[in-house]
XYZ file of C-alpha atoms in Angstrom:
658
model
C 0.000 0.000 0.000
C 1.326 3.421 -0.922
C 2.006 6.062 1.647
C -1.082 7.998 2.756
C -0.833 11.798 2.619
C -3.065 13.893 4.845
C -4.308 16.914 2.858
C -2.151 19.908 3.740
C -3.860 23.094 4.863
C -3.557 25.420 1.855
C -2.063 28.878 2.215
C -3.932 32.026 1.206
C -1.809 32.138 -1.985
C -2.772 28.592 -2.952
C -6.451 29.199 -2.223
C -6.443 32.378 -4.293
C -4.859 30.618 -7.257
C -7.354 27.754 -7.096
C -10.362 30.058 -6.897
C -8.974 32.236 -9.693
C -8.354 29.279 -12.001
C -11.801 27.858 -11.357
C -13.931 30.995 -11.563
C -11.961 33.652 -13.447
C -10.136 31.474 -15.995
C -12.916 28.901 -16.267
C -11.082 25.654 -15.518
C -14.230 24.127 -14.101
C -13.799 20.459 -15.012
C -11.515 18.436 -12.696
C -9.497 17.185 -15.681
C -8.618 20.713 -16.846
C -7.829 22.003 -13.366
C -5.665 19.038 -12.361
C -3.865 19.081 -15.708
C -2.953 22.736 -15.237
C -1.760 22.274 -11.640
C 0.457 19.266 -12.464
C 2.558 21.539 -14.663
C 3.274 23.884 -11.778
C 6.379 23.512 -9.649
C 4.783 22.772 -6.223
C 2.724 19.845 -7.571
C 4.907 18.291 -10.308
C 5.945 15.343 -8.144
C 2.505 14.706 -6.632
C 0.461 11.732 -7.685
C -2.842 12.422 -9.415
C -4.682 10.826 -6.476
C -2.933 13.072 -3.931
C -3.463 16.225 -5.992
C -7.161 15.452 -6.545
C -7.643 14.889 -2.811
C -5.813 18.099 -1.932
C -7.854 20.191 -4.409
C -11.131 18.802 -3.052
C -9.979 19.607 0.488
C -8.853 23.134 -0.461
C -12.078 24.046 -2.277
C -14.059 23.129 0.867
C -12.039 25.614 2.929
C -14.399 28.359 4.255
C -11.784 30.958 3.336
C -12.641 30.409 -0.335
C -15.943 32.224 0.158
C -14.037 35.268 1.421
C -12.043 35.370 -1.838
C -15.014 35.167 -4.191
C -17.349 38.099 -4.716
C -20.511 37.006 -6.547
C -23.266 39.242 -7.896
C -26.223 37.627 -9.651
C -28.295 40.209 -11.494
C -31.944 39.150 -11.668
C -33.602 39.339 -15.110
C -36.670 41.515 -15.630
C -40.063 40.478 -16.991
C -41.027 43.313 -19.355
C -44.520 41.910 -19.922
C -45.463 41.913 -16.230
C -43.932 45.371 -15.785
C -46.094 46.766 -18.581
C -49.261 45.209 -17.191
C -48.519 46.416 -13.664
C -48.044 50.032 -14.761
C -51.278 49.825 -16.766
C -53.217 48.450 -13.775
C -51.737 51.029 -11.363
C -51.925 54.384 -13.221
C -50.106 56.303 -10.466
C -47.130 53.935 -10.739
C -44.906 55.230 -13.542
C -42.259 52.528 -13.344
C -42.310 48.883 -12.288
C -39.460 46.372 -11.980
C -40.485 42.685 -11.831
C -37.942 39.906 -11.228
C -38.221 36.118 -10.741
C -39.181 34.834 -7.323
C -36.834 32.686 -5.258
C -39.214 32.445 -2.297
C -39.663 28.679 -2.699
C -35.987 27.983 -3.385
C -34.377 30.260 -0.784
C -36.732 32.630 1.120
C -33.984 34.748 2.796
C -32.543 35.625 -0.626
C -35.707 37.248 -2.020
C -35.094 40.612 -0.372
C -31.486 40.592 -1.566
C -32.549 40.330 -5.207
C -35.200 43.029 -4.860
C -32.454 45.331 -3.627
C -30.061 44.320 -6.402
C -32.738 44.983 -9.002
C -33.392 48.439 -7.532
C -29.675 49.265 -7.617
C -29.328 47.958 -11.154
C -32.173 50.139 -12.465
C -32.009 53.338 -10.427
C -28.358 53.858 -9.389
C -27.145 54.787 -12.906
C -29.599 57.726 -12.801
C -28.229 59.300 -9.606
C -26.623 62.705 -10.117
C -24.170 64.954 -8.283
C -25.341 66.188 -4.910
C -28.713 64.450 -4.909
C -30.433 63.478 -1.664
C -31.262 59.786 -1.210
C -33.655 58.595 1.510
C -33.577 55.064 2.924
C -35.981 53.095 5.055
C -34.836 50.074 7.010
C -35.103 46.549 5.653
C -32.883 43.940 4.096
C -33.923 44.745 0.515
C -33.016 48.438 0.917
C -29.709 47.437 2.533
C -28.911 45.145 -0.404
C -29.616 47.995 -2.807
C -27.390 50.385 -0.845
C -24.497 47.925 -0.647
C -24.644 47.456 -4.434
C -24.131 51.185 -5.092
C -20.473 50.997 -6.285
C -21.314 48.433 -8.967
C -23.866 50.679 -10.665
C -23.059 54.323 -9.909
C -21.933 56.108 -13.092
C -18.996 57.722 -11.228
C -17.820 58.607 -7.747
C -20.215 61.503 -7.191
C -21.097 63.392 -3.983
C -24.371 62.256 -2.418
C -26.481 63.209 0.602
C -27.884 60.182 2.426
C -30.891 60.413 4.764
C -32.288 57.902 7.274
C -36.082 58.159 6.949
C -36.858 56.715 10.380
C -34.991 56.009 13.601
C -36.439 53.780 16.356
C -35.862 54.598 20.001
C -35.254 51.007 21.094
C -31.873 49.326 20.820
C -31.697 47.856 17.323
C -28.635 47.047 15.231
C -28.504 45.861 11.643
C -30.911 46.712 8.835
C -32.257 49.951 10.277
C -32.250 53.141 8.215
C -29.496 54.496 10.451
C -27.446 51.333 10.050
C -27.838 51.358 6.258
C -26.709 54.987 5.917
C -23.711 54.547 8.228
C -22.657 51.280 6.569
C -22.986 52.752 3.094
C -20.614 55.593 4.007
C -18.220 53.223 5.775
C -17.991 50.739 2.908
C -17.339 53.516 0.422
C -14.444 54.730 2.554
C -13.030 51.460 3.835
C -13.941 48.701 1.393
C -14.667 50.112 -2.052
C -12.195 52.979 -2.193
C -9.300 51.572 -0.119
C -8.146 55.158 0.612
C -10.457 56.371 3.327
C -8.638 59.489 4.442
C -6.517 62.201 2.936
C -7.884 61.850 -0.579
C -9.774 64.367 -2.679
C -12.785 62.138 -3.262
C -16.193 63.844 -3.232
C -17.822 63.707 0.168
C -20.854 61.663 1.104
C -22.792 63.083 4.038
C -25.258 61.047 6.105
C -28.147 62.549 8.077
C -29.491 60.206 10.761
C -32.235 62.552 12.048
C -35.498 62.011 10.087
C -37.231 64.945 11.784
C -35.001 67.416 9.935
C -35.615 66.029 6.427
C -37.543 68.345 4.067
C -39.046 67.398 0.673
C -36.654 69.723 -1.170
C -33.672 67.828 0.297
C -34.789 64.491 -1.164
C -34.574 63.417 -4.805
C -35.069 59.685 -4.284
C -36.610 57.489 -1.584
C -36.263 53.719 -1.330
C -38.688 52.095 1.099
C -39.145 48.433 2.030
C -42.653 47.391 3.107
C -44.210 44.162 4.342
C -47.376 43.098 6.178
C -47.570 43.042 9.956
C -46.897 39.403 10.861
C -49.746 36.952 10.485
C -52.458 39.579 10.799
C -52.252 40.393 7.123
C -53.196 36.836 6.171
C -56.763 37.512 7.319
C -57.303 40.480 5.030
C -57.203 39.112 1.509
C -60.891 39.734 0.791
C -62.631 43.010 -0.183
C -64.220 43.145 3.296
C -62.010 45.660 5.042
C -61.424 45.742 8.793
C -60.089 48.502 11.011
C -57.019 46.520 11.997
C -53.639 47.579 10.582
C -52.169 45.088 8.150
C -48.958 46.842 7.099
C -46.428 49.413 8.251
C -44.277 51.877 6.316
C -41.711 54.087 8.061
C -43.603 53.629 11.318
C -46.984 54.603 9.794
C -49.753 51.975 10.024
C -52.262 51.196 7.247
C -55.473 49.171 7.179
C -56.538 47.227 4.085
C -58.455 50.257 2.753
C -55.384 52.496 3.006
C -56.617 54.422 6.041
C -54.896 54.517 9.432
C -56.354 52.274 12.162
C -59.053 53.632 14.456
C -56.723 53.202 17.441
C -53.254 53.790 16.007
C -50.319 52.425 17.963
C -47.791 54.974 19.136
C -44.570 54.735 17.135
C -41.570 55.048 19.434
C -38.979 56.839 17.383
C -38.432 59.494 14.755
C -39.862 59.252 11.258
C -40.693 61.488 8.335
C -44.216 62.567 7.545
C -46.166 60.951 4.707
C -46.660 64.512 3.463
C -42.973 64.538 2.484
C -43.461 61.507 0.238
C -46.648 62.929 -1.326
C -44.882 66.198 -2.139
C -42.033 64.260 -3.754
C -44.465 62.301 -5.934
C -46.280 65.499 -6.960
C -42.908 67.026 -7.847
C -41.980 64.111 -10.105
C -39.328 62.702 -7.782
C -39.032 58.947 -7.368
C -40.448 57.197 -4.298
C -39.705 53.510 -4.828
C -41.444 50.713 -2.899
C -39.712 47.334 -2.494
C -41.970 44.365 -1.685
C -42.285 40.770 -2.804
C -44.175 37.523 -2.377
C -47.839 36.705 -1.810
C -47.850 38.677 1.422
C -46.124 41.635 -0.184
C -49.183 42.325 -2.289
C -51.215 43.079 0.874
C -48.769 45.778 1.870
C -48.555 47.271 -1.627
C -52.335 47.225 -2.134
C -53.026 48.920 1.215
C -50.445 51.661 0.635
C -51.674 52.169 -2.925
C -55.240 52.723 -1.661
C -53.908 55.443 0.667
C -53.807 57.725 -2.405
C -57.487 58.488 -1.779
C -56.565 60.314 1.460
C -54.065 62.898 0.282
C -52.552 61.652 -2.934
C -50.226 58.809 -3.965
C -47.340 57.945 -1.636
C -45.175 56.150 -4.213
C -44.729 56.161 -7.980
C -42.353 53.237 -8.610
C -42.224 49.647 -7.408
C -39.686 46.812 -7.350
C -41.284 43.410 -6.824
C -41.187 39.765 -7.893
C -43.464 37.943 -10.303
C -45.426 36.201 -7.526
C -46.411 39.521 -5.977
C -47.019 41.109 -9.392
C -49.342 38.337 -10.601
C -51.253 38.287 -7.304
C -51.681 42.043 -7.444
C -52.961 41.873 -11.016
C -55.488 39.200 -10.024
C -56.720 41.343 -7.157
C -57.131 44.260 -9.580
C -59.161 42.021 -11.939
C -56.616 42.313 -14.718
C -57.737 39.665 -17.227
C -55.097 40.358 -19.894
C -53.403 37.122 -21.067
C -49.803 36.473 -20.042
C -47.418 36.817 -23.016
C -44.111 36.425 -21.185
C -43.241 33.361 -23.324
C -40.528 30.687 -23.387
C -37.632 33.122 -23.420
C -38.638 34.397 -19.996
C -38.829 30.810 -18.725
C -35.277 30.180 -19.936
C -33.956 33.348 -18.300
C -35.657 32.435 -15.016
C -34.078 28.975 -15.041
C -30.662 30.476 -15.796
C -31.077 32.804 -12.830
C -32.227 30.032 -10.474
C -29.333 27.762 -11.459
C -26.772 30.528 -10.858
C -28.315 31.339 -7.501
C -28.289 27.745 -6.244
C -24.681 27.280 -7.327
C -23.100 30.516 -6.095
C -25.334 32.459 -3.713
C -27.919 30.270 -1.990
C -28.082 30.082 1.784
C -27.291 26.375 1.341
C -25.303 26.168 -1.873
C -25.516 23.266 -4.301
C -21.944 22.255 -5.140
C -22.778 19.892 -8.052
C -25.017 19.881 -11.112
C -26.820 16.850 -9.734
C -27.870 18.715 -6.574
C -29.186 21.656 -8.626
C -31.017 19.288 -10.979
C -32.817 17.647 -8.058
C -33.893 21.032 -6.644
C -35.237 22.321 -9.984
C -36.421 18.993 -11.460
C -34.109 19.376 -14.459
C -31.611 17.196 -16.283
C -28.008 17.647 -14.999
C -26.819 18.356 -18.568
C -29.434 21.113 -18.860
C -28.151 22.556 -15.591
C -24.627 22.595 -17.009
C -25.752 24.481 -20.133
C -27.772 26.996 -18.125
C -24.881 27.630 -15.756
C -22.459 28.103 -18.638
C -24.853 30.566 -20.293
C -25.245 32.510 -17.056
C -21.498 32.814 -16.477
C -19.889 32.898 -19.898
C -22.105 33.037 -22.961
C -25.155 35.145 -22.106
C -25.558 38.215 -24.302
C -24.479 41.557 -22.841
C -28.038 42.795 -22.301
C -28.910 39.588 -20.398
C -25.815 39.359 -18.238
C -26.693 37.532 -15.030
C -23.534 36.528 -13.229
C -20.630 38.702 -12.132
C -17.765 36.828 -10.487
C -14.770 38.631 -9.054
C -11.863 36.920 -7.322
C -10.455 39.246 -4.678
C -6.881 38.644 -3.508
C -6.355 38.486 0.256
C -4.826 41.492 1.952
C -1.057 40.855 2.336
C 0.013 39.972 5.845
C 1.977 42.926 7.282
C 5.563 42.249 8.335
C 6.073 41.898 12.075
C 8.878 43.808 13.791
C 9.771 41.529 16.652
C 12.629 43.666 17.987
C 10.314 46.652 18.437
C 7.693 44.429 20.067
C 10.262 43.200 22.579
C 11.511 46.722 23.251
C 7.987 47.987 23.957
C 7.108 44.974 26.110
C 10.157 45.650 28.306
C 9.994 49.451 28.352
C 6.249 49.784 28.998
C 5.687 46.509 30.872
C 2.639 45.625 28.765
C 0.795 42.310 28.580
C 1.009 42.083 24.773
C 2.411 44.144 21.890
C 2.079 43.738 18.118
C 4.136 45.933 15.767
C 3.636 45.692 11.994
C 5.143 47.274 8.918
C 2.553 48.225 6.254
C 3.582 47.356 2.713
C 2.329 50.785 1.597
C 1.807 54.020 3.472
C -1.918 54.123 2.689
C -2.317 50.630 4.180
C -1.325 51.700 7.699
C -4.820 51.459 9.177
C -5.590 48.218 7.389
C -2.328 46.675 8.620
C -2.864 47.481 12.288
C -6.490 46.381 11.896
C -5.349 42.982 10.578
C -2.883 42.641 13.470
C -5.527 43.514 16.076
C -7.976 41.081 14.466
C -5.348 38.332 14.592
C -4.943 38.983 18.302
C -8.683 38.495 18.871
C -8.717 35.325 16.745
C -6.007 33.818 18.931
C -8.129 34.455 22.035
C -11.254 33.007 20.400
C -9.553 29.694 19.629
C -10.297 28.229 23.066
C -13.286 30.376 24.058
C -16.908 29.243 24.404
C -18.227 32.731 25.180
C -16.499 36.046 24.553
C -17.502 39.686 25.111
C -15.708 42.505 23.285
C -15.983 46.209 24.060
C -15.563 48.440 21.004
C -14.429 52.031 21.013
C -14.696 54.430 18.098
C -12.326 55.817 15.491
C -10.548 54.858 12.315
C -8.321 52.232 13.933
C -11.249 50.349 15.477
C -13.128 50.517 12.148
C -10.089 48.930 10.465
C -10.110 46.214 13.149
C -13.800 45.407 12.520
C -13.269 45.320 8.746
C -10.352 42.909 9.231
C -12.555 40.425 11.114
C -14.181 39.474 7.767
C -17.692 38.766 9.008
C -19.620 36.538 8.453
C -16.839 34.116 7.457
C -14.986 34.554 10.766
C -17.567 32.857 12.953
C -17.358 29.611 10.937
C -13.729 29.218 12.030
C -14.796 28.725 15.659
C -17.493 26.028 15.893
C -17.001 25.737 19.675
C -17.699 29.445 20.236
C -21.268 29.669 21.543
C -21.618 33.462 21.708
C -19.570 36.470 20.629
C -20.977 39.717 22.047
C -19.891 43.196 20.950
C -20.592 46.208 23.174
C -20.640 49.780 21.847
C -18.747 51.857 24.423
C -19.706 55.167 22.812
C -23.283 56.060 21.829
C -25.228 59.171 20.911
C -22.993 60.557 18.183
C -23.832 63.432 15.859
C -26.803 62.870 13.502
C -24.593 64.126 10.630
C -21.880 61.641 9.664
C -19.159 61.558 7.012
C -16.804 58.802 8.236
C -19.101 56.311 10.031
C -16.511 55.361 12.656
C -18.660 55.543 15.814
C -19.118 52.530 18.095
C -22.794 52.122 17.166
C -21.990 52.332 13.450
C -19.582 49.423 13.900
C -22.290 47.307 15.540
C -24.682 48.053 12.665
C -21.963 46.817 10.294
C -21.409 43.571 12.223
C -25.138 42.862 12.567
C -25.830 43.410 8.857
C -22.996 41.179 7.725
C -24.062 38.317 9.999
C -27.828 38.570 9.476
C -29.385 35.622 7.710
C -26.356 33.342 8.158
C -26.465 30.033 10.005
C -24.258 31.482 12.749
C -26.076 34.806 13.179
C -27.519 33.867 16.573
C -24.017 33.440 17.986
C -23.122 37.090 17.289
C -24.809 39.684 19.502
C -24.634 43.474 19.535
C -25.358 45.589 22.596
C -25.128 49.221 23.672
C -23.292 49.879 26.969
C -25.125 51.905 29.606
C -23.783 53.301 32.921
C -25.987 50.901 34.906
C -24.517 47.845 33.150
C -21.397 45.938 34.191
C -20.870 43.306 31.490
C -18.003 40.828 31.996
C -15.668 42.044 29.246
C -13.122 39.540 27.947
C -11.316 42.180 25.866
C -11.679 45.832 24.868
C -10.367 47.442 21.680
C -9.981 51.229 21.598
C -8.153 53.651 19.341
C -5.783 56.311 20.636
C -6.348 59.612 18.874
C -3.974 62.531 18.563
C -5.707 65.808 19.235
C -5.591 67.035 15.646
C -7.836 69.658 14.078
C -10.615 67.171 13.256
C -10.610 65.744 16.791
C -10.712 69.201 18.365
C -13.597 70.244 16.120
C -15.558 67.127 17.111
C -15.010 67.651 20.830
C -16.003 71.312 20.634
C -18.985 71.111 18.267
C -20.499 67.734 19.121
C -19.333 67.059 22.679
C -19.558 70.696 23.741
C -16.040 70.840 25.284
C -14.794 74.455 25.659
C -11.645 75.226 23.645
C -9.704 76.446 26.694
C -10.172 73.062 28.395
C -8.341 71.372 25.524
C -5.199 73.505 25.756
C -3.259 70.844 27.687
C -4.766 67.822 25.935
C -2.509 65.616 23.806
C -4.808 62.726 22.929
C -8.171 61.010 23.317
C -9.559 57.568 24.062
C -13.290 56.996 23.630
C -13.570 60.711 22.763
C -12.301 61.671 26.234
C -9.204 63.906 26.286
C -6.156 63.502 28.530
C -2.953 65.499 29.041
C 0.711 64.540 28.578
C 0.839 62.918 32.013
C -2.171 60.714 31.353
C -4.575 62.728 33.493
C -8.146 62.668 32.172
C -9.511 66.145 31.428
C -13.027 66.483 32.882
C -15.761 67.181 30.334
C -19.519 67.677 30.618
C -21.329 65.243 28.347
C -24.568 66.129 26.545
C -27.543 64.099 27.757
C -27.693 62.294 24.415
C -24.090 61.009 24.671
C -22.940 57.988 26.684
C -19.244 57.162 27.073
C -17.437 54.379 28.910
C -15.427 56.311 31.552
C -11.639 56.298 31.397
C -11.576 55.495 35.115
C -13.410 52.207 34.512
C -11.113 51.497 31.562
C -8.075 51.959 33.830
C -9.634 49.646 36.436
C -10.234 46.881 33.876
C -6.660 47.172 32.573
C -5.243 46.968 36.106
C -7.435 43.894 36.793
C -5.846 42.098 33.851
C -8.665 42.389 31.290
C -6.964 42.876 27.886
C -7.505 46.533 26.945
C -5.988 46.842 23.471
C -4.953 50.274 22.229
C -4.728 50.510 18.424
C -2.767 53.363 16.860
C -0.691 54.019 13.760
C 1.513 56.827 12.511
C 4.397 58.689 14.168
C 2.042 61.532 15.093
C 0.215 59.232 17.523
C 3.322 58.387 19.602
C 2.987 61.215 22.197
C -0.710 60.379 22.706
C 0.022 56.647 23.123
C 2.792 57.351 25.620
C 0.532 59.706 27.593
C -2.275 57.093 27.602
C 0.250 54.549 28.925
C 1.159 56.916 31.752
C -2.553 57.115 32.552
C -2.666 53.270 32.572
C -5.613 53.253 30.156
C -4.425 50.130 28.288
C -2.263 47.053 28.828
C -1.954 45.783 25.235
C -0.788 47.701 22.168
C -1.125 47.164 18.412
C 0.694 49.719 16.294
C 2.864 50.210 13.221
C 6.620 50.604 12.970
C 6.580 54.403 12.630
C 4.569 54.864 15.813
C 6.532 52.204 17.715
C 9.904 53.774 16.901
C 8.699 57.157 18.089
C 7.223 55.665 21.287
C 10.574 54.028 22.086
C 12.407 57.282 21.293
C 10.047 59.391 23.393
C 10.272 56.938 26.295
C 14.088 56.921 26.225
C 14.090 60.715 26.154
C 11.801 60.823 29.206
C 14.074 58.322 31.001
C 17.152 60.462 30.326
C 15.362 63.532 31.651
């Protein structure tokens, strides 16, 4: 018997090459892929059996999903769109896509959002105001912005409602903050110091005026099971749907005893004025139940005028709506539409389904098709579909290069500052400084999670902590730790300004985490909470950024936090937006009632008790602030870059000589 080889764990380089060959080059068949690899130096001496086993093992690695970006553009049914606009005269534009409700219910909202982005984003113009409701479909549309915007243009983003209760994820506030953050941190790769046009987010719906909005995108759905009872023309006075906190009965009128909406929301008058002015108010709804919501809101036009003039829906909702409107026109969608639907379904099951089908046979069983037909449909979707029917966009994204560690500087800082842990990295490029320290801080957390069953992380605010959260690569991260039962993130800073341009606040980070994990199998293991003064959660680690008191930081403290300028004269840095002087003494500030901060005194106590309090900082300019924070004993672990570390060592030696 020949020697048995256990499949080696592939490196990031090997995984990237495999994914690229399979999905970018098109070496899909095992014979082609193995034939190519056997010509390469690392595998020339491997047996075919060993290489085949290794490839199968590598392609099952969960890291592969992090390397592959897949966008499946849903096709449109022009016939149903025409009939829907004819049956609803106030609706000037309709977008109808195939339904995946039976195949993969969680994915339906995603495709409604993609369809909205595909149709409406190319029409956005410089300086326009875009309003967003909450909802997964609106979030999917917002996250698809960079794929469809005609250019990098300045935009004004508005949250159309804001609940009072603690909610993280697909809220209007979360969508606006995440959209700004992804543009700065993910899509552009150069978040600061560039001349890119600014995007401004307004999180306060009460200040939004009709003249400030050019577009509104609103997700609607019925209220739980109650809507199932109202499919007949006999109307009741019970609400069956909600839109931006406003309740509607089946006849379009508000309920006789309306529930009080706890939060801020815009008036329906704003939407009616937009429609009268020819601006687009787009409703996103799908499925059999979606028609109840759309029909009720459409009937509300009898009260003060139409509330929307465009709709994005699926064919199930569209056909049900047409039946309810007694539209007897025959369906002429034809065989071509059937073929395009099948192509779309096959691509979804292979690349994007909640539970993906890895083989043609699995897809064939789900769709009741022949496996050879599945192969042809998949090939058409990926390679040979005409340009106007393009369905599948695959992009292989290389992993971020691991930053070089500077072990001598780590040892010097460990000895000089007597810290529990230090990580010093060298960014490959100057503009990668934040990403490099973020990767290093994330690696530190991953090491702690290896043996943990429960873990609670406190998150500060700032660019460095944003880079740390981005480097965690949710939702793929949680799959690496099957023994981890719960991972809880606490926002240590809440109540930031309603106007945002960077989206680096603690609450914004929790919105980002919640949205990325929502709908995954491991979503229940990730929890997001807001810290309050009356809470004492058992933190396992805290990550905060150390800020130098530059012009932007001073402006924030004075305008938003209300700190007098004279009180900042001796300040050299900030942690959790709280200033301290060169000796590490916290400078007292009076917080607005709307702002909650984790006190530096409690941070010092946790660090002295041995809880890992990780300070993240990069750049030589941060060295004095880091050294002052160390004197104040606000942290016991440090992640930084070489430039900052060298200056910390130099400053510390200078202080010792003095």
